[in-house]
Amino acid sequence: MKQKSINWFKVRIVFLSCLLFVCFVFVMGRMFQLQVLKKEQLYKLAAQQQHVQIPLVPKRGTVYDSNGDELAASIEVESVYADARKVVDVEKTARELASILQIDREELRQKLKTHRPFEWVQRKVSSKEAERIKALQLPGVSFLKENRRFYPNSQLAAHLVGFVGLDSKGLEGIEFQYDALLNGESHVWTAARDALGREIAMGNVPFEKEDHYRNIVLTVDKAVQHIAETELDRGVEKWGAKGGMVIAMDPSTGKILAMASYPTFNPNQFIQYRSKSWRNGAISDVFEPGSLFKVFLAAAALEEQVVRPSDSFYCENGSYTVYDRTIHDTSKHGWLTFQQILKFSSNIGASKVGEKMGRERFYRYIAAFGFGEKTRINLPGEGKGIVHHPRYWPPVALDTISFGQGISVTGIQLVTALSAIANGGFLMRPYVVEKTLNEKGEVVQSFQPETIRKVISGATAEKVTALLKTTTEKGGTGEGAVPAGYDVAGKTGTAQKVDSLLGGYSETRYTSSFMGFAPSDEPKLALLVVIDEPQGGNYGGVVAAPIFKAIMEKVLPYLHVVPKGTMIVKNGLNSAPRKEASEAQPVIDGIKVGKGAETVVMPDLKGLSMRNALSRIEGRGLIIKVSGNGKVVEQTPRPGTVVERGDICFLKFRSPS
Amino acid sequence: MKGRKRLDFILLFAVLALVGIGIVMVYSTSAILAGDRFGDPYYFLKRQALYAAVGFVLMLVMMFLPHETLKRVAYPILIFSVLLLVVVLVPGIGHRSGGAMRWLKIQSFSFQPSEFAKLGLVIFLAYLLAKKEEKIRSFSFGFLPPVLLSGLVIALVMKEPDFGAAFFLTVMVFLLLFVSGARVIYIVGAFLIAIPVAYALLMNVGYRYKRLMSFIRPWEDPGGTSFQIIQSFLSFGSGGLFGLGLGEGRQKLFFLPAPHTDFIFSVIGEELGLLGAMVVVLLFFIVALRGIQIALSLEDRFGVYLALGITLMISLQAAINMGVVLGLLPTKGLTLPFVSYGGTSLIANLAGVGILLHLSTHAERR
């Protein structure tokens, strides 16, 4: 009996043990399930709550001009955020911050009440605001460093460089086109945090990573750009015009040296300007080129040997009816040679040359010069222009296109095509980016000139250039475009604008333009000036040519192109003559040069005679270039500038009248 | 025939290992919390080490104390336990923390009467059940007295309130009654009566109901009531097979509630991985196995109940705690014996182990 009861007792104990054992098996099974089977899923969830991820505006690459001056730069600014859990006094914090930052207090109050560990209060505040907030030492209010875009030259090259939005996304221009390169990898600030939302240092510290952004060096020269913009502004204002554009190109490479459009804006406050003024008209505006287009007619006709410069055409005394249209000339002409047709810009003459060419042939050249196609300049928003296939040309189109009516082009197309003539017939692809650099300033990619095709022969190009030179000679329409001391090959353009309301050509609204290159024998600069709807004058030769001249006058010396009639005073027993010296003429040898100091300060030479002036600066190892005669009226470098051996010195003389 | 057996070293080593792991994990889990609250990251570590030392001394004492002595003091221990449980409820004496009056404060140390009462009730029940022997099958003489006396203790614990401890004590009492040979029908009957009581208690106190719901559907509201158990899952999941490494756990940074007490096993899972946690489970399993072996080897009923009660006190509570942090059971305020931070619990458990070890040397041979 007792034996049996003991057995039952022990059986119950064993049963109890089994129960315990089952419990442990369940525990271990569950552990396996959570730690092996569901591991990934749970780990992800844990990582999510243990980290705060805040996307930050990264450092953005700098945009430089060709000389390394900053056009767009990133500056570090502070952004204010709040850790709502640590905010002690919501009312006070909201009141203080709202008054300093001038933001909505109620909205801020709601944010601070969320108990979230991260809420932006205001991003990219000024340093003054940041200092004031820091001085208050509000608990729960902290700062993060972000980057803000800054355009140190304000309006300069605004259309070209473009601008970025608040989130550092490029919206226009280079900023838009090269957004991915400039921005590099986007930054996310990841910080480990505890359940109270406090950041805890656990390995990864933000901002330690490389940014991987690129800097961009443009082909544009700040100085040239500045000249172009200043003269364009002045011209537009003088003529009360609606707008305008200037494009300067190195014709042999296709490099854009300057590109200006009017109206312009300040990219630092782009939002305060009408979106219309953000438009880079130089590449996106499409307009009828008018007489400018005769240049390409001439090139085609000469290449095809349809005409010789000396061939004569009857210009119908200023009125020529083709089909249903009557073509007029500004001044009545009888018989004109082809050369004179260009010089006086006769529409009737051009029509007759065009008729001789035939539409198919003419069209082939229009297309070859790149009209009707994008130039593929690396900028956003480029226009194509309107060039119909000859199949669709109305009968009179051949005549009108010959003088630039019934065809639409962009500024960049015109200056690119013109450059082909200046460049021996080679059409170059225009480009604005010289190279890209990495953070350390090492070149990552550099862009080379790209020849698109050969449009005309070198001989034809020379002939066209010669024709274009005559238009800027005395009596030519482009007389006013020539700066003293330089040869300019160019063409005026005066186009009536299409009246969209009446469907014909407006009698009052014009596009006045001038394009050309200089020096004509060895072109260094191709330049297009277009003024949209000038008031009180409309001829390209009157409105645009003086702007062209003013720009050329300043830019050519800057590009070290020596004016005609400049004498080069060779220097240096020790130093070899510089390249510039051999280019210029006449050269006066043998002016005595002594052993000068390595660097000297430029004296003021104004008002001195040539002899006196030269004696003051000779023997300093300078390459001295002089023009004119009489007394010194202009000198470069300016008085007081430190110059050294081998520097070029221009002196301009004029005789007192 | 009575004979001396060798001390159960396997049991001793298992317990030493658990206490060691406990001290390390208490430091790992509490360093940041302690630094935050007391300005001393070693605050909890120092105390746990001190408690362990006191506990080992008490364990040694119990190892050499003849367990017959315990028979004589069974009633005084029960009365003392009940007294303490009453005193802790007196406002001004009992220390309120987290909505419960569970502690008696003596300077900076706090004493938890319910932990002492667990051991007290085990000793008393062992005495009572051994005395009843066959009479346990009767209702009024056998079944009712232990149930009523235990019920008094459980009710007092419930009043604190400490639902977890009350639940654990209830299960333990019924298990011991079952082993003693009490009629299963009485046990089931008592359970059936307990169900509506438990239901009423659950529904009356919001947080208990919420805890239960969060146990049933944890992912329904991860930010709210299920927060604790979800955080525990995330700990285990983060740890994976090998763990993040000692001290590398992130869930203890205020994501997990009570990382150094109730949820210390979650942190073990996170930092030491499945392997580390498995070692802890195995150690408890060894304690259970050795405890039951000791019980089975004894002739003396008092010794058997004592050994079983203490074994349950350790391994059943461990199983419940693990079940809770793994989401197998609703959330209870139960700690992991030896490992979780807590002085009274550690000292009482070590004293219990002392008794067990004494019994192992005192085993009788048939």
Tab-separated table of N, CA and C in Angstrom, chain A residues 66-121:
chain	number	residue	atom	x	y	z
A	66	SER	N	36.553	80.830	-66.434
A	66	SER	CA	37.746	80.215	-67.011
A	66	SER	C	39.024	80.605	-66.266
A	67	ASN	N	38.947	81.694	-65.489
A	67	ASN	CA	40.138	82.089	-64.728
A	67	ASN	C	40.121	81.588	-63.290
A	68	GLY	N	39.131	80.806	-62.973
A	68	GLY	CA	39.067	80.261	-61.626
A	68	GLY	C	38.358	81.160	-60.626
A	69	ASP	N	37.635	82.149	-61.127
A	69	ASP	CA	36.840	82.976	-60.212
A	69	ASP	C	35.499	82.299	-59.970
A	70	GLU	N	35.025	82.392	-58.750
A	70	GLU	CA	33.790	81.702	-58.403
A	70	GLU	C	32.566	82.404	-58.978
A	71	LEU	N	31.739	81.633	-59.644
A	71	LEU	CA	30.471	82.171	-60.137
A	71	LEU	C	29.321	81.682	-59.270
A	72	ALA	N	29.466	80.459	-58.757
A	72	ALA	CA	28.465	79.905	-57.841
A	72	ALA	C	29.228	79.117	-56.799
A	73	ALA	N	28.927	79.379	-55.542
A	73	ALA	CA	29.676	78.716	-54.481
A	73	ALA	C	28.716	78.227	-53.402
A	74	SER	N	29.170	77.240	-52.669
A	74	SER	CA	28.386	76.721	-51.563
A	74	SER	C	28.926	77.320	-50.283
A	75	ILE	N	28.057	77.886	-49.480
A	75	ILE	CA	28.549	78.344	-48.194
A	75	ILE	C	27.796	77.614	-47.089
A	76	GLU	N	28.546	77.356	-46.040
A	76	GLU	CA	27.962	76.611	-44.934
A	76	GLU	C	27.066	77.536	-44.117
A	77	VAL	N	25.859	77.084	-43.903
A	77	VAL	CA	24.954	77.878	-43.077
A	77	VAL	C	24.343	76.953	-42.040
A	78	GLU	N	23.676	77.540	-41.080
A	78	GLU	CA	23.097	76.724	-40.026
A	78	GLU	C	21.590	76.595	-40.231
A	79	SER	N	21.107	75.409	-39.916
A	79	SER	CA	19.674	75.170	-39.931
A	79	SER	C	19.241	74.848	-38.512
A	80	VAL	N	18.111	75.380	-38.136
A	80	VAL	CA	17.635	75.196	-36.766
A	80	VAL	C	16.651	74.039	-36.714
A	81	TYR	N	16.854	73.144	-35.782
A	81	TYR	CA	15.840	72.120	-35.567
A	81	TYR	C	15.554	72.001	-34.078
A	82	ALA	N	14.441	71.371	-33.791
A	82	ALA	CA	14.065	71.229	-32.389
A	82	ALA	C	13.887	69.760	-32.043
A	83	ASP	N	14.362	69.399	-30.888
A	83	ASP	CA	14.049	68.097	-30.320
A	83	ASP	C	12.907	68.354	-29.346
A	84	ALA	N	11.697	68.056	-29.828
A	84	ALA	CA	10.515	68.480	-29.081
A	84	ALA	C	10.460	67.875	-27.679
A	85	ARG	N	11.123	66.725	-27.510
A	85	ARG	CA	11.095	66.093	-26.196
A	85	ARG	C	11.893	66.879	-25.167
A	86	LYS	N	12.894	67.586	-25.675
A	86	LYS	CA	13.763	68.293	-24.731
A	86	LYS	C	13.337	69.736	-24.506
A	87	VAL	N	12.353	70.169	-25.293
A	87	VAL	CA	11.890	71.540	-25.130
A	87	VAL	C	11.167	71.655	-23.796
A	88	VAL	N	11.607	72.604	-22.994
A	88	VAL	CA	11.033	72.731	-21.661
A	88	VAL	C	9.782	73.608	-21.704
A	89	ASP	N	9.948	74.777	-22.267
A	89	ASP	CA	8.850	75.729	-22.282
A	89	ASP	C	8.431	75.970	-23.731
A	90	VAL	N	7.387	75.265	-24.138
A	90	VAL	CA	6.956	75.327	-25.540
A	90	VAL	C	6.565	76.751	-25.923
A	91	GLU	N	5.794	77.413	-25.062
A	91	GLU	CA	5.297	78.752	-25.372
A	91	GLU	C	6.449	79.726	-25.588
A	92	LYS	N	7.370	79.696	-24.642
A	92	LYS	CA	8.473	80.647	-24.699
A	92	LYS	C	9.346	80.354	-25.911
A	93	THR	N	9.647	79.077	-26.106
A	93	THR	CA	10.496	78.697	-27.225
A	93	THR	C	9.865	79.134	-28.542
A	94	ALA	N	8.582	78.853	-28.692
A	94	ALA	CA	7.888	79.212	-29.929
A	94	ALA	C	7.887	80.722	-30.127
A	95	ARG	N	7.661	81.445	-29.033
A	95	ARG	CA	7.587	82.904	-29.136
A	95	ARG	C	8.919	83.488	-29.558
A	96	GLU	N	9.976	83.036	-28.887
A	96	GLU	CA	11.307	83.582	-29.165
A	96	GLU	C	11.753	83.261	-30.593
A	97	LEU	N	11.599	81.983	-30.957
A	97	LEU	CA	12.057	81.575	-32.283
A	97	LEU	C	11.253	82.268	-33.373
A	98	ALA	N	9.950	82.351	-33.152
A	98	ALA	CA	9.101	82.957	-34.174
A	98	ALA	C	9.467	84.418	-34.380
A	99	SER	N	9.833	85.085	-33.304
A	99	SER	CA	10.128	86.509	-33.461
A	99	SER	C	11.499	86.719	-34.119
A	100	ILE	N	12.438	85.863	-33.825
A	100	ILE	CA	13.763	86.025	-34.439
A	100	ILE	C	13.720	85.625	-35.918
A	101	LEU	N	13.075	84.510	-36.184
A	101	LEU	CA	13.100	83.973	-37.548
A	101	LEU	C	11.951	84.488	-38.403
A	102	GLN	N	11.034	85.206	-37.767
A	102	GLN	CA	9.853	85.725	-38.446
A	102	GLN	C	9.091	84.608	-39.152
A	103	ILE	N	8.748	83.614	-38.365
A	103	ILE	CA	7.942	82.529	-38.901
A	103	ILE	C	6.669	82.427	-38.068
A	104	ASP	N	5.751	81.597	-38.536
A	104	ASP	CA	4.457	81.503	-37.886
A	104	ASP	C	4.578	80.835	-36.515
A	105	ARG	N	4.151	81.556	-35.489
A	105	ARG	CA	4.350	81.048	-34.137
A	105	ARG	C	3.464	79.837	-33.843
A	106	GLU	N	2.230	79.909	-34.350
A	106	GLU	CA	1.277	78.830	-34.063
A	106	GLU	C	1.755	77.505	-34.659
A	107	GLU	N	2.239	77.593	-35.884
A	107	GLU	CA	2.736	76.398	-36.583
A	107	GLU	C	3.912	75.803	-35.815
A	108	LEU	N	4.783	76.679	-35.372
A	108	LEU	CA	5.960	76.246	-34.626
A	108	LEU	C	5.541	75.599	-33.307
A	109	ARG	N	4.537	76.193	-32.677
A	109	ARG	CA	4.054	75.660	-31.400
A	109	ARG	C	3.558	74.218	-31.594
A	110	GLN	N	2.830	74.011	-32.672
A	110	GLN	CA	2.335	72.657	-32.960
A	110	GLN	C	3.497	71.681	-33.134
A	111	LYS	N	4.530	72.139	-33.850
A	111	LYS	CA	5.693	71.280	-34.080
A	111	LYS	C	6.352	70.900	-32.755
A	112	LEU	N	6.479	71.890	-31.885
A	112	LEU	CA	7.186	71.648	-30.622
A	112	LEU	C	6.382	70.749	-29.687
A	113	LYS	N	5.098	70.637	-29.965
A	113	LYS	CA	4.260	69.821	-29.085
A	113	LYS	C	4.206	68.359	-29.525
A	114	THR	N	4.843	68.050	-30.649
A	114	THR	CA	4.719	66.690	-31.188
A	114	THR	C	5.472	65.639	-30.381
A	115	HIS	N	6.448	66.057	-29.589
A	115	HIS	CA	7.308	65.135	-28.851
A	115	HIS	C	8.206	64.318	-29.765
A	116	ARG	N	8.340	64.770	-30.983
A	116	ARG	CA	9.250	64.058	-31.886
A	116	ARG	C	10.664	64.569	-31.657
A	117	PRO	N	11.627	63.680	-31.871
A	117	PRO	CA	13.002	64.083	-31.599
A	117	PRO	C	13.575	65.015	-32.661
A	118	PHE	N	12.900	65.134	-33.802
A	118	PHE	CA	13.479	65.985	-34.838
A	118	PHE	C	12.389	66.707	-35.609
A	119	GLU	N	12.436	68.025	-35.544
A	119	GLU	CA	11.546	68.845	-36.358
A	119	GLU	C	12.347	70.043	-36.840
A	120	TRP	N	12.339	70.284	-38.147
A	120	TRP	CA	12.993	71.500	-38.620
A	120	TRP	C	12.226	72.708	-38.102
A	121	VAL	N	12.929	73.674	-37.607
A	121	VAL	CA	12.293	74.935	-37.240
A	121	VAL	C	12.397	75.870	-38.430
